[in-house]
């Protein structure tokens, strides 16, 4: 489904995002992506609250006034980019969860996919998980509600996979499916303390595979 169609279908925030995106040239899109990447580096380095558009402009080597053609505020830029990526992840989560794969395969695919997304969009997710979605400015309230809804959907998907594994006995019932799900997200999220993508570092894909093996080894039934 095209991005604009998905946004119109799933959210009011998405509608506003699409309505604002009147510039459709490839050059404009490329520049927006370049700005978003620079902003992510700045936000990760100094924090979203302390960062300014001046910092982003300096990261790009341009004057601040030039940024206003592409973005109206640092928050709007951050919110739009994060929304788009998280929306894609939720779509992928739904697809995995509703597939005919076994619970083991579903959980493996989902863990690997989420960690790969962390690496592909580094450091965006690490900035996002540090954000307190319950305490944002009123102008960002709609975005915050929708992001929390996305989080809920992803959490519920993992819970449903674990419960499915409990039901068919492919997973040992080690405790609350919700607690297990939160544990999985905690393991992936904690990589913000040490993961730095680079040519000499372990890849996000490798980390995802390792975590999937580790988690499944603790869940799989011996019978």
Coordinates of C-alpha atoms in Angstrom, one line a residue:
X1 CA 0.0 0.0 0.0
X2 CA 1.5 3.4 -0.9
X3 CA 2.7 5.5 2.0
X4 CA 0.1 8.3 1.4
X5 CA -2.7 5.7 1.4
X6 CA -1.5 4.1 4.6
X7 CA -1.2 7.5 6.3
X8 CA -4.8 8.4 5.3
X9 CA -6.1 5.1 6.4
X10 CA -4.4 4.8 9.8
X11 CA -4.2 8.2 11.3
X12 CA -5.2 11.9 11.5
X13 CA -1.5 12.7 12.1
X14 CA -0.7 10.8 8.9
X15 CA -3.3 12.9 7.0
X16 CA -1.7 16.1 8.2
X17 CA 1.7 14.8 7.3
X18 CA 0.6 13.9 3.7
X19 CA -1.2 17.3 3.4
X20 CA 2.0 19.1 4.4
X21 CA 4.1 17.1 1.9
X22 CA 3.2 19.1 -1.2
X23 CA 6.7 19.1 -2.6
X24 CA 7.1 15.9 -4.6
X25 CA 10.3 16.3 -6.5
X26 CA 13.1 13.7 -6.1
X27 CA 15.5 16.5 -5.2
X28 CA 13.3 17.7 -2.4
X29 CA 12.8 14.2 -1.0
X30 CA 16.5 13.6 -1.1
X31 CA 17.2 16.8 0.7
X32 CA 14.6 16.0 3.3
X33 CA 16.3 12.6 3.9
X34 CA 19.7 14.3 4.2
X35 CA 18.3 16.7 6.8
X36 CA 16.5 14.0 8.7
X37 CA 19.8 12.0 8.9
X38 CA 21.7 15.0 10.1
X39 CA 19.0 15.8 12.7
X40 CA 19.1 12.2 14.0
X41 CA 22.9 12.5 14.6
X42 CA 22.4 15.8 16.4
X43 CA 19.5 14.5 18.5
X44 CA 21.5 11.5 19.5
X45 CA 24.6 13.5 20.4
X46 CA 23.0 16.3 22.5
X47 CA 19.4 15.0 23.1
X48 CA 16.2 16.1 21.5
X49 CA 15.4 18.7 24.1
X50 CA 18.7 20.5 23.9
X51 CA 19.1 20.3 20.1
X52 CA 18.2 23.2 17.9
X53 CA 17.6 23.7 14.2
X54 CA 20.8 25.8 14.3
X55 CA 22.7 22.7 15.4
X56 CA 21.1 20.7 12.5
X57 CA 22.1 23.4 10.1
X58 CA 25.7 23.4 11.4
X59 CA 25.8 19.6 11.0
X60 CA 24.8 20.1 7.3
X61 CA 27.1 23.1 6.8
X62 CA 24.3 25.4 5.8
X63 CA 22.5 28.4 7.3
X64 CA 19.5 27.9 9.5
X65 CA 17.2 29.9 7.3
X66 CA 17.6 27.3 4.5
X67 CA 16.1 24.6 6.8
X68 CA 12.8 26.4 7.1
X69 CA 11.9 25.6 3.5
X70 CA 12.0 21.9 4.5
X71 CA 11.0 21.8 8.1
X72 CA 9.1 24.1 10.5
X73 CA 10.6 22.8 13.8
X74 CA 12.9 20.2 15.1
X75 CA 10.0 18.4 16.8
X76 CA 8.0 18.3 13.5
X77 CA 11.0 16.8 11.7
X78 CA 11.6 14.2 14.4
X79 CA 8.0 13.3 14.7
X80 CA 7.5 12.9 11.0
X81 CA 10.5 10.7 10.4
X82 CA 9.9 8.5 13.5
X83 CA 6.2 8.1 12.6
X84 CA 7.0 6.9 9.1
X85 CA 9.5 4.3 10.3
X86 CA 7.4 3.0 13.2
X87 CA 4.4 2.7 11.0
X88 CA 6.4 0.5 8.6
X89 CA 7.4 -1.7 11.5
X90 CA 3.9 -2.1 12.7
X91 CA 2.8 -3.1 9.2
X92 CA 5.6 -5.7 9.2
X93 CA 4.6 -6.9 12.7
X94 CA 1.0 -7.4 11.6
X95 CA 2.1 -9.4 8.5
X96 CA 4.3 -11.7 10.6
X97 CA 1.7 -12.1 13.3
X98 CA -1.1 -13.0 10.9
X99 CA 1.0 -15.4 8.8
X100 CA 0.7 -19.2 8.9
X101 CA 4.2 -19.6 10.3
X102 CA 4.8 -21.5 13.5
X103 CA 5.1 -19.4 16.7
X104 CA 8.8 -20.2 16.8
X105 CA 9.3 -18.9 13.3
X106 CA 7.1 -15.8 13.9
X107 CA 9.1 -14.8 17.0
X108 CA 12.4 -15.4 15.3
X109 CA 11.3 -13.3 12.3
X110 CA 10.0 -10.5 14.4
X111 CA 13.0 -10.2 16.7
X112 CA 15.3 -10.2 13.7
X113 CA 13.2 -7.6 11.8
X114 CA 13.0 -5.2 14.8
X115 CA 16.7 -5.3 15.5
X116 CA 17.5 -4.9 11.8
X117 CA 15.2 -1.8 11.8
X118 CA 17.1 -0.4 14.7
X119 CA 20.3 -0.8 12.7
X120 CA 18.9 0.5 9.4
X121 CA 17.5 3.6 11.0
X122 CA 20.3 4.2 13.6
X123 CA 20.2 6.2 15.9
X124 CA 16.5 7.1 15.4
X125 CA 15.0 4.4 17.5
X126 CA 17.4 5.0 20.4
X127 CA 16.3 8.6 20.5
X128 CA 12.7 7.6 20.3
X129 CA 12.8 5.0 23.1
X130 CA 14.3 7.7 25.4
X131 CA 11.3 10.0 24.7
X132 CA 8.6 10.2 27.4
X133 CA 5.5 9.9 25.2
X134 CA 3.3 10.8 28.1
X135 CA 4.9 14.3 28.6
X136 CA 5.1 16.2 25.4
X137 CA 3.9 19.7 24.3
X138 CA 0.2 20.0 23.3
X139 CA 1.2 20.5 19.7
X140 CA 2.7 16.9 19.8
X141 CA -0.2 15.3 21.7
X142 CA -1.8 13.7 18.7
X143 CA 1.5 12.3 17.5
X144 CA 2.2 11.0 21.1
X145 CA -1.2 9.2 21.2
X146 CA -0.6 7.5 17.9
X147 CA 2.9 6.4 18.7
X148 CA 1.7 4.9 22.0
X149 CA -1.0 3.1 20.0
X150 CA 1.7 1.7 17.6
X151 CA 3.7 0.6 20.6
X152 CA 0.6 -1.2 22.0
X153 CA -0.1 -3.0 18.8
X154 CA 3.5 -4.2 18.5
X155 CA 3.5 -5.4 22.2
X156 CA 0.1 -7.1 21.7
X157 CA 1.5 -8.9 18.6
X158 CA 4.4 -10.3 20.5
X159 CA 2.1 -11.4 23.4
X160 CA -0.2 -13.1 20.9
X161 CA 2.8 -15.1 19.4
X162 CA 3.9 -16.2 22.8
X163 CA 0.4 -17.2 23.9
X164 CA 0.1 -19.1 20.6
X165 CA 3.3 -21.0 21.5
X166 CA 2.0 -21.7 24.9
X167 CA -1.3 -23.0 23.5
X168 CA 0.3 -25.5 21.0
X169 CA 3.0 -26.4 23.6
X170 CA 5.9 -25.4 21.3
X171 CA 6.9 -22.9 24.1
X172 CA 7.3 -23.7 27.7
X173 CA 5.0 -21.6 29.9
X174 CA 7.7 -19.7 31.7
X175 CA 5.3 -17.1 33.0
X176 CA 3.1 -14.1 31.9
X177 CA 3.2 -13.7 28.1
X178 CA 3.2 -9.9 28.7
X179 CA 6.3 -10.1 31.0
X180 CA 8.1 -12.2 28.3
X181 CA 7.2 -9.7 25.6
X182 CA 8.5 -6.8 27.7
X183 CA 11.6 -8.7 28.4
X184 CA 12.2 -9.2 24.6
X185 CA 11.7 -5.4 24.0
X186 CA 14.0 -4.7 26.9
X187 CA 16.8 -6.9 25.5
X188 CA 16.5 -5.2 22.0
X189 CA 16.2 -1.7 23.4
X190 CA 19.2 -2.1 25.7
X191 CA 21.5 -2.2 22.7
X192 CA 21.4 1.6 22.8
X193 CA 24.1 1.3 25.5
X194 CA 26.6 -0.3 23.2
X195 CA 25.5 -0.9 19.6
X196 CA 27.2 1.4 17.0
X197 CA 26.8 0.3 13.4
X198 CA 30.1 0.3 11.4
X199 CA 32.3 -1.8 9.2
X200 CA 34.2 -3.3 12.1
X201 CA 31.2 -3.8 14.5
X202 CA 28.8 -6.7 14.7
X203 CA 25.8 -6.0 12.5
X204 CA 22.2 -5.4 13.7
X205 CA 21.2 -8.5 11.7
X206 CA 23.7 -10.6 13.6
X207 CA 22.5 -9.2 16.9
X208 CA 18.9 -10.0 16.0
X209 CA 19.8 -13.6 15.1
X210 CA 21.8 -14.1 18.3
X211 CA 19.0 -12.7 20.4
X212 CA 16.4 -14.8 18.6
X213 CA 18.4 -18.0 19.3
X214 CA 18.9 -17.0 23.0
X215 CA 15.3 -16.2 23.6
X216 CA 13.9 -19.2 21.8
X217 CA 16.3 -21.5 23.6
X218 CA 14.7 -20.4 26.8
X219 CA 11.2 -20.7 25.6
X220 CA 11.1 -23.8 23.4
X221 CA 9.5 -26.9 24.9
X222 CA 11.8 -29.9 25.2
X223 CA 8.9 -32.2 24.3

